[in-house]
Short mmCIF file of C-alpha atoms (C1' of nucleotides) in Angstrom, two decimals:
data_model
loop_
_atom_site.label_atom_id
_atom_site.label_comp_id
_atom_site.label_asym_id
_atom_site.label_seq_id
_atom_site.Cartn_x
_atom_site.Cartn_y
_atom_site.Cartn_z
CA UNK A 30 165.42 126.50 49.36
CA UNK A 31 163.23 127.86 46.22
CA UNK A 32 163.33 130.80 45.01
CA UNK A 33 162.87 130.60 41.24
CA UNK A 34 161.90 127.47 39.21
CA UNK A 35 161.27 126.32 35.50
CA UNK A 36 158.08 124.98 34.05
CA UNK A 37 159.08 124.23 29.92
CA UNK A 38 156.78 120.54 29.47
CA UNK A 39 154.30 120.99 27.13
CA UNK A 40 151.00 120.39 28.44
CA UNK A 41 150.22 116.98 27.20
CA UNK A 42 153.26 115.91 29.19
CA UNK A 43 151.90 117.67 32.38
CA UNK A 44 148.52 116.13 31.82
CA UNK A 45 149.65 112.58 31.62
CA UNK A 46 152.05 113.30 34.11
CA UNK A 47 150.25 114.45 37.17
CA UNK A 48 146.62 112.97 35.81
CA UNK A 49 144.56 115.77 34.90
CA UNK A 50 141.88 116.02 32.38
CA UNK A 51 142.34 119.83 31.53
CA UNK A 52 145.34 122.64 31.98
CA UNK A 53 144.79 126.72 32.48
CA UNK A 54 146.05 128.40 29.41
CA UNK A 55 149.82 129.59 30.21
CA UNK A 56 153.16 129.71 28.57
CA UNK A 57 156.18 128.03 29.02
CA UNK A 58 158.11 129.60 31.91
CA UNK A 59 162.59 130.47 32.37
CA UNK A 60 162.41 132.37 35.36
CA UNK A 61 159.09 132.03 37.64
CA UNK A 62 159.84 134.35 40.34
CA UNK A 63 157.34 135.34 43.60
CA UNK A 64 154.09 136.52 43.34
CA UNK A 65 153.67 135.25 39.82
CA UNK A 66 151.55 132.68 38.83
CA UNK A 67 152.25 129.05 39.17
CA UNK A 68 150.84 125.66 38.19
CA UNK A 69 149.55 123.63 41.05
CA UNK A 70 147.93 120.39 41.03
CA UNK A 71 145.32 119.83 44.06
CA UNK A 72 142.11 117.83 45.06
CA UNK A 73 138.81 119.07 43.98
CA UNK A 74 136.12 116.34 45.19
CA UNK A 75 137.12 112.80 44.15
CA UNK A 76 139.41 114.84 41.28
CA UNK A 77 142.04 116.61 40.32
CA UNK A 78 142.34 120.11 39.16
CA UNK A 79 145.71 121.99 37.57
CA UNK A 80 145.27 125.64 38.09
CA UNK A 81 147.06 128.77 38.80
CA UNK A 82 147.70 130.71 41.87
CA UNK A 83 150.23 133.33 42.63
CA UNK A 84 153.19 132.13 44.73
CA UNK A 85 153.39 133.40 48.07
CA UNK A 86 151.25 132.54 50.50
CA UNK A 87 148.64 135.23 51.68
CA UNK A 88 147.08 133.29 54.68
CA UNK A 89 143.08 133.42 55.03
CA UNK A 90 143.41 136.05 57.92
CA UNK A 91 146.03 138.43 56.32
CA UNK A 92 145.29 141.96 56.13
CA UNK A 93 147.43 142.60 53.40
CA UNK A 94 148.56 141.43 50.41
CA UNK A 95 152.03 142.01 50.79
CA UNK A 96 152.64 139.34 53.61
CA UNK A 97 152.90 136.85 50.70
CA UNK A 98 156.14 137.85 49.62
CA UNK A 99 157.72 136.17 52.74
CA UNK A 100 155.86 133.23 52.89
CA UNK A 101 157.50 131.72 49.39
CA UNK A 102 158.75 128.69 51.56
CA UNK A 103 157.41 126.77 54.50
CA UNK A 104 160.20 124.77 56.52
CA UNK A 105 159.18 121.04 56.21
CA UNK A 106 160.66 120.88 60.23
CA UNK A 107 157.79 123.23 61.33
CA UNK A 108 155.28 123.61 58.88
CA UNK A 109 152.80 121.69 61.07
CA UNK A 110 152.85 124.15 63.65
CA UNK A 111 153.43 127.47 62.52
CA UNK A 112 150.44 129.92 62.21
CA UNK A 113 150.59 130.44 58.44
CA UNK A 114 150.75 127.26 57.67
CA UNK A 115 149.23 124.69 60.27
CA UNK A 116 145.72 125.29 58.49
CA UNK A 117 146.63 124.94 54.92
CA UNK A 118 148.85 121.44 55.91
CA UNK A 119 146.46 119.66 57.45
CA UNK A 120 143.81 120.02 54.38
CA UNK A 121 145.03 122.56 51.71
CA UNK A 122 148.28 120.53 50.42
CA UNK A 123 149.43 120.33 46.56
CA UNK A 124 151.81 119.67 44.24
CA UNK A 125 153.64 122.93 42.46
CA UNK A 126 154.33 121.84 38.96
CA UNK A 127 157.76 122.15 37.80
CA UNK A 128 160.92 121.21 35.46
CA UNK A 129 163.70 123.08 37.05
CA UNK A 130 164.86 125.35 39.83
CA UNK A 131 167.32 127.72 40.27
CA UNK A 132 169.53 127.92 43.39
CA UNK A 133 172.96 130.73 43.75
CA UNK A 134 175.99 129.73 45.43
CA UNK A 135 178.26 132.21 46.83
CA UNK A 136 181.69 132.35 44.69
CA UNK A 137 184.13 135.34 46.51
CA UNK A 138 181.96 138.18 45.76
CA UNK A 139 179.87 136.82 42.94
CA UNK A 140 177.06 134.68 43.18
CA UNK A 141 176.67 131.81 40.55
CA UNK A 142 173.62 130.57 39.52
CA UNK A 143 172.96 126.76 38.86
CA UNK A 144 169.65 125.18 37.11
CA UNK A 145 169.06 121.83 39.04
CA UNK A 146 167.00 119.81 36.97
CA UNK A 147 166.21 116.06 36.28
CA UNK A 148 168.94 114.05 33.58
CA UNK A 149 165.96 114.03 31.39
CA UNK A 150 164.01 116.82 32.46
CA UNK A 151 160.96 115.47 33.55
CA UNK A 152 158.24 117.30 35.22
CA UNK A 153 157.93 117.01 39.23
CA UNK A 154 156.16 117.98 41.89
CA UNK A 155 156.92 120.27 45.00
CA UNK A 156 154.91 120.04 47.94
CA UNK A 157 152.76 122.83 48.23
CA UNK A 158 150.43 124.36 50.49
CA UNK A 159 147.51 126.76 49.53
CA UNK A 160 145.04 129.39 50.79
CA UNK A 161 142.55 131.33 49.73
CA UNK A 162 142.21 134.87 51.09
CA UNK A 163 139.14 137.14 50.47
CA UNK A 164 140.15 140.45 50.81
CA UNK A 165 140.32 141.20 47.16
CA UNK A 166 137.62 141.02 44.30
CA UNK A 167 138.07 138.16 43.31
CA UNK A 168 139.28 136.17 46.26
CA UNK A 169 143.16 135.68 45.72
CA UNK A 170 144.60 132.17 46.11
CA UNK A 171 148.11 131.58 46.06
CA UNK A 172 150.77 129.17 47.74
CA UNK A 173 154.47 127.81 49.13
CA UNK A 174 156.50 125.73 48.77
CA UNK A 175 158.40 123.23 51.46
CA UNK A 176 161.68 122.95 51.81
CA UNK A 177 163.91 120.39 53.55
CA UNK A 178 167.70 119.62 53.67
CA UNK A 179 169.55 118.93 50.46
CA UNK A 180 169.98 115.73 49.11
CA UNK A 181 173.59 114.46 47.47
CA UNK A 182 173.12 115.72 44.12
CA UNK A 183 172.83 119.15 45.14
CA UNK A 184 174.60 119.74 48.53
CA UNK A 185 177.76 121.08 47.12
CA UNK A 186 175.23 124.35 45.39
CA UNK A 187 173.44 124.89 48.63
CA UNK A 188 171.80 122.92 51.69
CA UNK A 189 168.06 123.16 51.41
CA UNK A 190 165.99 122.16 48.56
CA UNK A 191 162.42 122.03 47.53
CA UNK A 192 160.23 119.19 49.15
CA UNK A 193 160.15 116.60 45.69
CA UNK A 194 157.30 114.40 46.39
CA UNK A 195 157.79 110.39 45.15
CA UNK A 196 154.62 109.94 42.63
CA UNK A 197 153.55 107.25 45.14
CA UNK A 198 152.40 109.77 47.45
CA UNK A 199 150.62 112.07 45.50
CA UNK A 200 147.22 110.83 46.27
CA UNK A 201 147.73 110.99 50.19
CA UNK A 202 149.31 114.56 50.05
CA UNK A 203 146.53 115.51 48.02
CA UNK A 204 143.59 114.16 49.74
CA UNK A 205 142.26 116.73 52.35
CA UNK A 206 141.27 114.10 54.69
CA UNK A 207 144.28 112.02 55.37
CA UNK A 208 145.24 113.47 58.47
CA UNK A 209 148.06 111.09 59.83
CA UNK A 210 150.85 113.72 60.38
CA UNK A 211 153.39 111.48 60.83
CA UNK A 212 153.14 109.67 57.45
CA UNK A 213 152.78 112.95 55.86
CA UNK A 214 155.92 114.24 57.54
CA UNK A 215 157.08 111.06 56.45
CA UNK A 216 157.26 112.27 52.83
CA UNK A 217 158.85 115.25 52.95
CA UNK A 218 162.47 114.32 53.15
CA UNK A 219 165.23 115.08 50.59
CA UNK A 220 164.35 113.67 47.27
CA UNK A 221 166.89 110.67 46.16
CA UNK A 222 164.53 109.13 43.86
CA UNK A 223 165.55 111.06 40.54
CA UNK A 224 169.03 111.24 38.74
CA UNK A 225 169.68 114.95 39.18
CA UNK A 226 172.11 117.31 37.50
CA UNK A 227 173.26 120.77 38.31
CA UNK A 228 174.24 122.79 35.78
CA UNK A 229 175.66 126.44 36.10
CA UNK A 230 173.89 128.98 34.04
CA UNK A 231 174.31 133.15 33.09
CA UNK A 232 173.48 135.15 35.86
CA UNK A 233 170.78 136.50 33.08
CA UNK A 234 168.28 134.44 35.17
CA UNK A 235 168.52 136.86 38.10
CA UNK A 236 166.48 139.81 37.08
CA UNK A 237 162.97 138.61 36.81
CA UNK A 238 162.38 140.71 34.22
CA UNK A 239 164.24 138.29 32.21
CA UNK A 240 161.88 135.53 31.04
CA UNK A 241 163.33 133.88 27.99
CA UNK A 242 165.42 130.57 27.13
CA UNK A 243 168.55 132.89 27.88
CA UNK A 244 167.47 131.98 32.08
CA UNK A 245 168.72 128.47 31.20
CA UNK A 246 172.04 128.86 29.29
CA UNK A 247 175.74 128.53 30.61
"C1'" DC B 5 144.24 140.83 79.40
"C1'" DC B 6 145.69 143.34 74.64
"C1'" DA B 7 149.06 144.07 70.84
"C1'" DG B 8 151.48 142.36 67.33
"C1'" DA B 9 153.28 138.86 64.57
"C1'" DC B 10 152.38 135.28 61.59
"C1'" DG B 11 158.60 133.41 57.19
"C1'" DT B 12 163.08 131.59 55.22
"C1'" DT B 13 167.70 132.15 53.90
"C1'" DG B 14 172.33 133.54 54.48
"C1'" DT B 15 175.78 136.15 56.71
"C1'" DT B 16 178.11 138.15 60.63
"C1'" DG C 25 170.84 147.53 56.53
"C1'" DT C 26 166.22 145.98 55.54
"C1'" DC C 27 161.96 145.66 53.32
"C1'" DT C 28 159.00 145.18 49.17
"C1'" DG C 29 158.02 143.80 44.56
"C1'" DG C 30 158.58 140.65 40.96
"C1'" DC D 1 165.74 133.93 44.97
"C1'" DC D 2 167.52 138.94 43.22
"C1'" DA D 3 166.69 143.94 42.25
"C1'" DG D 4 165.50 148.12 43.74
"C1'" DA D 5 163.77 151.26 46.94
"C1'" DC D 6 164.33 153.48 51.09
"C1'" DG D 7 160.68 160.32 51.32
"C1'" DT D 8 157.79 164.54 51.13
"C1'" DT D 9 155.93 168.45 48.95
"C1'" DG D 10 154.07 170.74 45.27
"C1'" DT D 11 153.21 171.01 40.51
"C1'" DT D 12 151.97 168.87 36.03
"C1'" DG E 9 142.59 132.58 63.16
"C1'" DT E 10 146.06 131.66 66.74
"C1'" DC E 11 150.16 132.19 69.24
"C1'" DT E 12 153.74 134.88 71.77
"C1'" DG E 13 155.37 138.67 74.37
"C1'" DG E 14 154.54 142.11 77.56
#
DNA sequence: CCAGACGTTGTT
DNA sequence: GTCTGG
DNA sequence: CCAGACGTTGTT
DNA sequence: GTCTGG
């Protein structure tokens, strides 16, 4: 699954990366947890936009805020069909910028934490979904992330990962009106396409409240 | 019909 | 044990 | 994902 | 808003 992830690319990188013209001011990021803000890339007319919106998806109808805080992930399996999310995949899908995520594998009584991250720590993209709900001042929009089975690199940690999208299929997950489920089911599938490494790190990274480059050492 | 949930993961 | 907050 | 709360009353 | 359970 996701739970935690790393965004530490400097911005230029991003831009050139995902093809946007502009970035929203924030810092680099150890430990992004739920309900903080994240980078996604989406559609906006003929364009892109990067902006942030707090992870956890609060669904247009929700009464409350706090339903967000279980809707971190969306099952790539069933995403199509379930309630929360059948709206926001057929015309709300983006990428969720990222370097890194965290996954914790059971060890006797202790969990370990590992940073799974590309050999040369390139930025990618998890397929995300977003909403907009309107029952706070300012409307709050936020998002999940899909998750599918793990791929080889990372099967031994744990066996579900984060949806990572090929570049090829950015524009089609992005556009609002391609509608052909099947090709977009098509895409999420356990990424093979990067040379991945998994590297254990201090269990430092599991209070949120710690945010600095400490998150990503042995 | 209305009421209530709407989610994933891991562990037992 | 289970839910909420981060 | 993990950490931390999980409750009410009355007083400051 | 939409689906499931009763």
């Amino acid at each position: 699954m996701c739970g935690r992830f790393t965004l530490r690319t400097p911005p230029d990188v991003l831009m050139e990366a995902f093809d946007v013209a502009a970035l929203p001011e924030f810092p680099l990021r150890y430990n992004i947890a739920p309900t903080h803000d994240v980078l996604i890339v989406r559609a906006n007319g003929p364009d892109r936009e990067a902006v942030l919106v707090r992870w956890g998806l609060i669904p247009f109808w929700a009464k409350e805020v706090s339903i967000g805080s279980r809707m971190i992930n969306a099952r790539s399996e069933s995403v199509s069909e379930k309630p929360a999310f059948r709206v926001p995949f057929q015309k709300r899908r983006c990428l969720v910028v990222a370097d890194g995520y965290y996954e914790w594998r059971a060890e006797g009584a202790r969990k370990q934490p590992f940073l799974i991250h590309g050999d040369d720590d390139r930025p990618f993209a998890m397929a995300g979904l977003w909403d907009r709900w309107t029952g706070s001042e300012p409307p709050t929009e936020s998002c999940t992330i899909i998750t599918t089975d793990s791929n080889a690199a990372t099967r031994a940690v744990h066996d579900r990962m984060p949806v990572i999208l090929d570049a090829r299929d950015y524009p089609r997950w992005l556009d609002p009106d391609f509608r052909d489920t099947e090709r977009l089911a098509a895409m999420l599938i356990p990424n093979e396409s990067m040379a991945w490494r998994v590297d254990p790190v201090s269990s430092y990274v599991n209070n949120v409240r710690n945010q600095g480059p400490r998150c990503v050492e042995p």
